Amino acid sequence: MPDRNHISREDDAAFADRVAAPLRAAERVDSTFGERVMSAVRADVRECVAGRSTPAPQRRGWWRRDWTLRLTPIAALAAAAAIVVLALLGARAGITHRDRSSTFASAPTDTVYMVRFVLVAPDARNVSVVGDFNNWNRATTALAPSGNDGVWITSVALPPGRHEYAFIVDGERWMPDPLASVTIHDDFGTASSIVTVGSRES
Amino acid sequence: MDDRPDAVIVAAVLAGDTEAYACLVNRYENEYFRFAVRMLGGRDDADEALHSAFLRAFRALARCREPERFGAWLYQIVANECRSKATMRARRERRFVRDDDALASALAGQPAEPVAMDEEIERAIEQLDVDQREAFLLKYVEELTYEEMEAITGAGKSALKMRVKRACDRLRELLDGAYHA
């Protein structure tokens, strides 16, 4: 219990410590707390399964929708030659793919865009990209080395909209895209990059 | 009691074992409840904030970069949740009362009995700006290092030190007013 006569004369640390002492008493949630949280979690999962929302951690896979591909390469300084060739080939081919075996109804917007992710990381042993499009799963989308100049590339089909992503270097180092024009720090203190897909398309 | 490491439980949840999340809830609910209670000044609001934080953490679990440090990651979410709630409440309350003198008077009017001291401290804590309150609680009640506080709040060390300093000055002002009136 703090002594009133001491408080005004103490230095900050001692004063703060004295004031904080009674606030350190333990507090416990009520006995129903855990079950209430889990009920909400289960309801969330049920809603997800019913297709009314797409909460993590188990999201519906975007790859199971009907989809059309176009090639819209993003800027990539070091990998320009290889990327442009691939992009042009793809665009000329006018790639269109309809997945008739889809078990899901078509989304209101069924267009997806091929977005190329490029990272220059000469010392990396492996690189993957994680984002809202692959449920931030670092094992899903690996980049492949392109030549011997440390350029890593992959292409991902993304629906129109704003997507957050980052690179994982050597399986552990989280890295926002140094070439991205927008980098954000999310609610969880993590720096991620933003790519906006199809915003100027009709 | 499930003594599997956090990373193992996180992996199980992400693989579809939703019920495994209960282990994480059980592991951290009381650990962070005190902070929420002090930050929000009451158990009901703290319960609501913590509940919301656990649900948000579940939804974002795949974005937990270091599952072995799930607890630290969750702490950020809890702190964000409390900060948002406290800020919204402060804005709401500011519409009705903005009278620090009234608080000092109220505190001065309290009987000078030791038993009332804890309540006076709690009331003074509630009068701090949200950022200062958070910094003070993390530093002196949760007894975290400035490095840990940086990771949780996203603020830099010098900003946090300044917030703690200002919190101390303000608390001294509020509590001294009560003691010496």
mmCIF file of C-alpha atoms in Angstrom, chain A residues 1-30 33-34 36-38 40-42 44-45 55-59 135-138 164 172 174 184 186-192, chain B residues 13-16 18-19 21-22 25 29-30 33-34 37-38 43 47 50-51 54-56 58-65 73 76-77 80 111-118 120-122 125 136-137 140-141 143 165 168-169 171-172 175-176 179-180:
data_model
loop_
_atom_site.group_PDB
_atom_site.id
_atom_site.type_symbol
_atom_site.label_atom_id
_atom_site.label_comp_id
_atom_site.label_asym_id
_atom_site.label_seq_id
_atom_site.Cartn_x
_atom_site.Cartn_y
_atom_site.Cartn_z
ATOM 1 C CA MET A 1 0.000 0.000 0.000
ATOM 2 C CA PRO A 2 1.529 3.363 -0.977
ATOM 3 C CA ASP A 3 2.323 5.824 1.725
ATOM 4 C CA ARG A 4 0.756 9.183 0.916
ATOM 5 C CA ASN A 5 3.547 11.163 2.560
ATOM 6 C CA HIS A 6 6.211 9.629 0.405
ATOM 7 C CA ILE A 7 4.706 9.947 -3.010
ATOM 8 C CA SER A 8 5.365 13.569 -3.851
ATOM 9 C CA ARG A 9 9.017 13.404 -2.808
ATOM 10 C CA GLU A 10 10.120 10.319 -4.676
ATOM 11 C CA ASP A 11 11.874 10.229 -8.014
ATOM 12 C CA ASP A 12 9.883 9.009 -10.993
ATOM 13 C CA ALA A 13 10.921 5.354 -10.898
ATOM 14 C CA ALA A 14 10.282 4.946 -7.197
ATOM 15 C CA PHE A 15 7.067 6.899 -7.423
ATOM 16 C CA ALA A 16 5.844 4.860 -10.398
ATOM 17 C CA ASP A 17 6.769 1.624 -8.725
ATOM 18 C CA ARG A 18 4.877 2.572 -5.623
ATOM 19 C CA VAL A 19 1.811 3.653 -7.574
ATOM 20 C CA ALA A 20 1.912 0.500 -9.697
ATOM 21 C CA ALA A 21 2.227 -1.907 -6.788
ATOM 22 C CA PRO A 22 -1.495 -2.264 -6.028
ATOM 23 C CA LEU A 23 -2.243 -2.524 -9.743
ATOM 24 C CA ARG A 24 -0.128 -5.660 -10.031
ATOM 25 C CA ALA A 25 -2.692 -7.754 -8.211
ATOM 26 C CA ALA A 26 -3.722 -10.689 -10.408
ATOM 27 C CA GLU A 27 -6.985 -10.537 -12.336
ATOM 28 C CA ARG A 28 -8.707 -13.644 -13.625
ATOM 29 C CA VAL A 29 -11.277 -13.965 -16.368
ATOM 30 C CA ASP A 30 -14.571 -15.506 -15.360
ATOM 31 C CA PHE A 33 -14.534 -16.902 -20.837
ATOM 32 C CA GLY A 34 -12.736 -19.709 -22.654
ATOM 33 C CA ARG A 36 -17.389 -18.059 -24.944
ATOM 34 C CA VAL A 37 -14.316 -17.442 -27.081
ATOM 35 C CA MET A 38 -14.437 -20.943 -28.505
ATOM 36 C CA ALA A 40 -17.385 -17.485 -31.269
ATOM 37 C CA VAL A 41 -14.490 -19.248 -32.998
ATOM 38 C CA ARG A 42 -16.686 -22.222 -33.936
ATOM 39 C CA ASP A 44 -16.774 -18.173 -37.308
ATOM 40 C CA VAL A 45 -15.619 -21.436 -38.818
ATOM 41 C CA PRO A 55 -12.195 -15.731 -42.176
ATOM 42 C CA ALA A 56 -8.769 -17.196 -41.542
ATOM 43 C CA PRO A 57 -7.301 -19.540 -40.828
ATOM 44 C CA GLN A 58 -9.189 -21.776 -43.263
ATOM 45 C CA ARG A 59 -10.159 -19.696 -46.231
ATOM 46 C CA ASN A 135 -3.550 -17.546 -46.581
ATOM 47 C CA TRP A 136 -0.044 -16.331 -45.657
ATOM 48 C CA ASN A 137 1.196 -19.847 -46.067
ATOM 49 C CA ARG A 138 4.927 -19.797 -46.655
ATOM 50 C CA GLU A 164 -1.137 -7.610 -49.071
ATOM 51 C CA GLU A 172 12.397 -17.488 -42.097
ATOM 52 C CA TRP A 174 10.093 -11.829 -43.594
ATOM 53 C CA ILE A 184 2.192 -0.842 -44.657
ATOM 54 C CA ASP A 186 -0.474 -3.893 -40.156
ATOM 55 C CA ASP A 187 -2.231 -4.239 -36.817
ATOM 56 C CA PHE A 188 0.172 -6.957 -35.855
ATOM 57 C CA GLY A 189 3.316 -4.902 -36.324
ATOM 58 C CA THR A 190 4.292 -6.604 -39.557
ATOM 59 C CA ALA A 191 5.500 -4.711 -42.613
ATOM 60 C CA SER A 192 3.756 -5.918 -45.742
ATOM 61 C CA VAL B 13 -5.212 -25.016 -35.658
ATOM 62 C CA LEU B 14 -4.048 -23.996 -39.107
ATOM 63 C CA ALA B 15 -4.320 -27.613 -40.199
ATOM 64 C CA GLY B 16 -7.986 -27.585 -39.238
ATOM 65 C CA THR B 18 -10.084 -25.616 -34.425
ATOM 66 C CA GLU B 19 -10.527 -27.008 -30.915
ATOM 67 C CA TYR B 21 -7.192 -23.044 -30.181
ATOM 68 C CA ALA B 22 -8.799 -23.505 -26.751
ATOM 69 C CA VAL B 25 -6.982 -19.243 -25.032
ATOM 70 C CA GLU B 29 -6.457 -15.461 -20.979
ATOM 71 C CA ASN B 30 -5.415 -14.565 -17.451
ATOM 72 C CA PHE B 33 -6.589 -9.935 -18.556
ATOM 73 C CA ARG B 34 -4.896 -7.813 -15.903
ATOM 74 C CA VAL B 37 -8.620 -4.474 -16.814
ATOM 75 C CA ARG B 38 -6.124 -1.754 -15.867
ATOM 76 C CA ARG B 43 -13.686 -6.151 -15.927
ATOM 77 C CA ASP B 47 -13.539 -9.133 -20.993
ATOM 78 C CA LEU B 50 -9.872 -9.734 -24.677
ATOM 79 C CA HIS B 51 -12.646 -11.773 -26.275
ATOM 80 C CA PHE B 54 -8.697 -13.769 -29.246
ATOM 81 C CA LEU B 55 -11.190 -13.881 -32.108
ATOM 82 C CA ARG B 56 -9.108 -11.511 -34.223
ATOM 83 C CA PHE B 58 -7.797 -16.704 -34.610
ATOM 84 C CA ARG B 59 -8.866 -15.075 -37.858
ATOM 85 C CA ALA B 60 -5.351 -13.798 -38.498
ATOM 86 C CA LEU B 61 -3.523 -16.855 -37.241
ATOM 87 C CA ALA B 62 -2.021 -17.655 -40.607
ATOM 88 C CA ARG B 63 -0.293 -14.287 -40.479
ATOM 89 C CA CYS B 64 1.485 -15.033 -37.244
ATOM 90 C CA ARG B 65 5.059 -14.846 -38.524
ATOM 91 C CA TRP B 73 1.995 -11.563 -31.138
ATOM 92 C CA GLN B 76 0.052 -6.768 -29.707
ATOM 93 C CA ILE B 77 -3.493 -7.593 -30.674
ATOM 94 C CA ASN B 80 -4.438 -2.693 -29.999
ATOM 95 C CA PRO B 111 -11.277 10.424 3.139
ATOM 96 C CA ALA B 112 -7.573 10.195 3.902
ATOM 97 C CA GLU B 113 -7.683 6.522 4.724
ATOM 98 C CA PRO B 114 -5.161 4.078 3.363
ATOM 99 C CA VAL B 115 -7.939 1.807 2.160
ATOM 100 C CA ALA B 116 -9.061 4.410 -0.383
ATOM 101 C CA MET B 117 -5.629 4.750 -1.909
ATOM 102 C CA ASP B 118 -5.945 1.926 -4.437
ATOM 103 C CA GLU B 120 -7.565 6.793 -6.031
ATOM 104 C CA ILE B 121 -4.720 5.335 -8.012
ATOM 105 C CA GLU B 122 -7.097 3.525 -10.331
ATOM 106 C CA ILE B 125 -4.723 5.983 -14.054
ATOM 107 C CA PHE B 136 2.843 3.302 -17.796
ATOM 108 C CA LEU B 137 0.988 0.012 -17.364
ATOM 109 C CA TYR B 140 5.441 -0.549 -14.256
ATOM 110 C CA VAL B 141 2.526 -2.946 -13.889
ATOM 111 C CA GLU B 143 7.082 -4.785 -15.871
ATOM 112 C CA LYS B 165 7.639 10.285 -17.982
ATOM 113 C CA CYS B 168 4.405 9.886 -14.003
ATOM 114 C CA ASP B 169 4.182 13.678 -14.024
ATOM 115 C CA LEU B 171 -0.071 10.899 -11.871
ATOM 116 C CA ARG B 172 2.008 12.871 -9.422
ATOM 117 C CA LEU B 175 -2.321 12.147 -6.635
ATOM 118 C CA ASP B 176 -0.426 15.000 -4.988
ATOM 119 C CA TYR B 179 -2.924 14.168 -0.744
ATOM 120 C CA HIS B 180 -2.117 17.760 -0.014
#
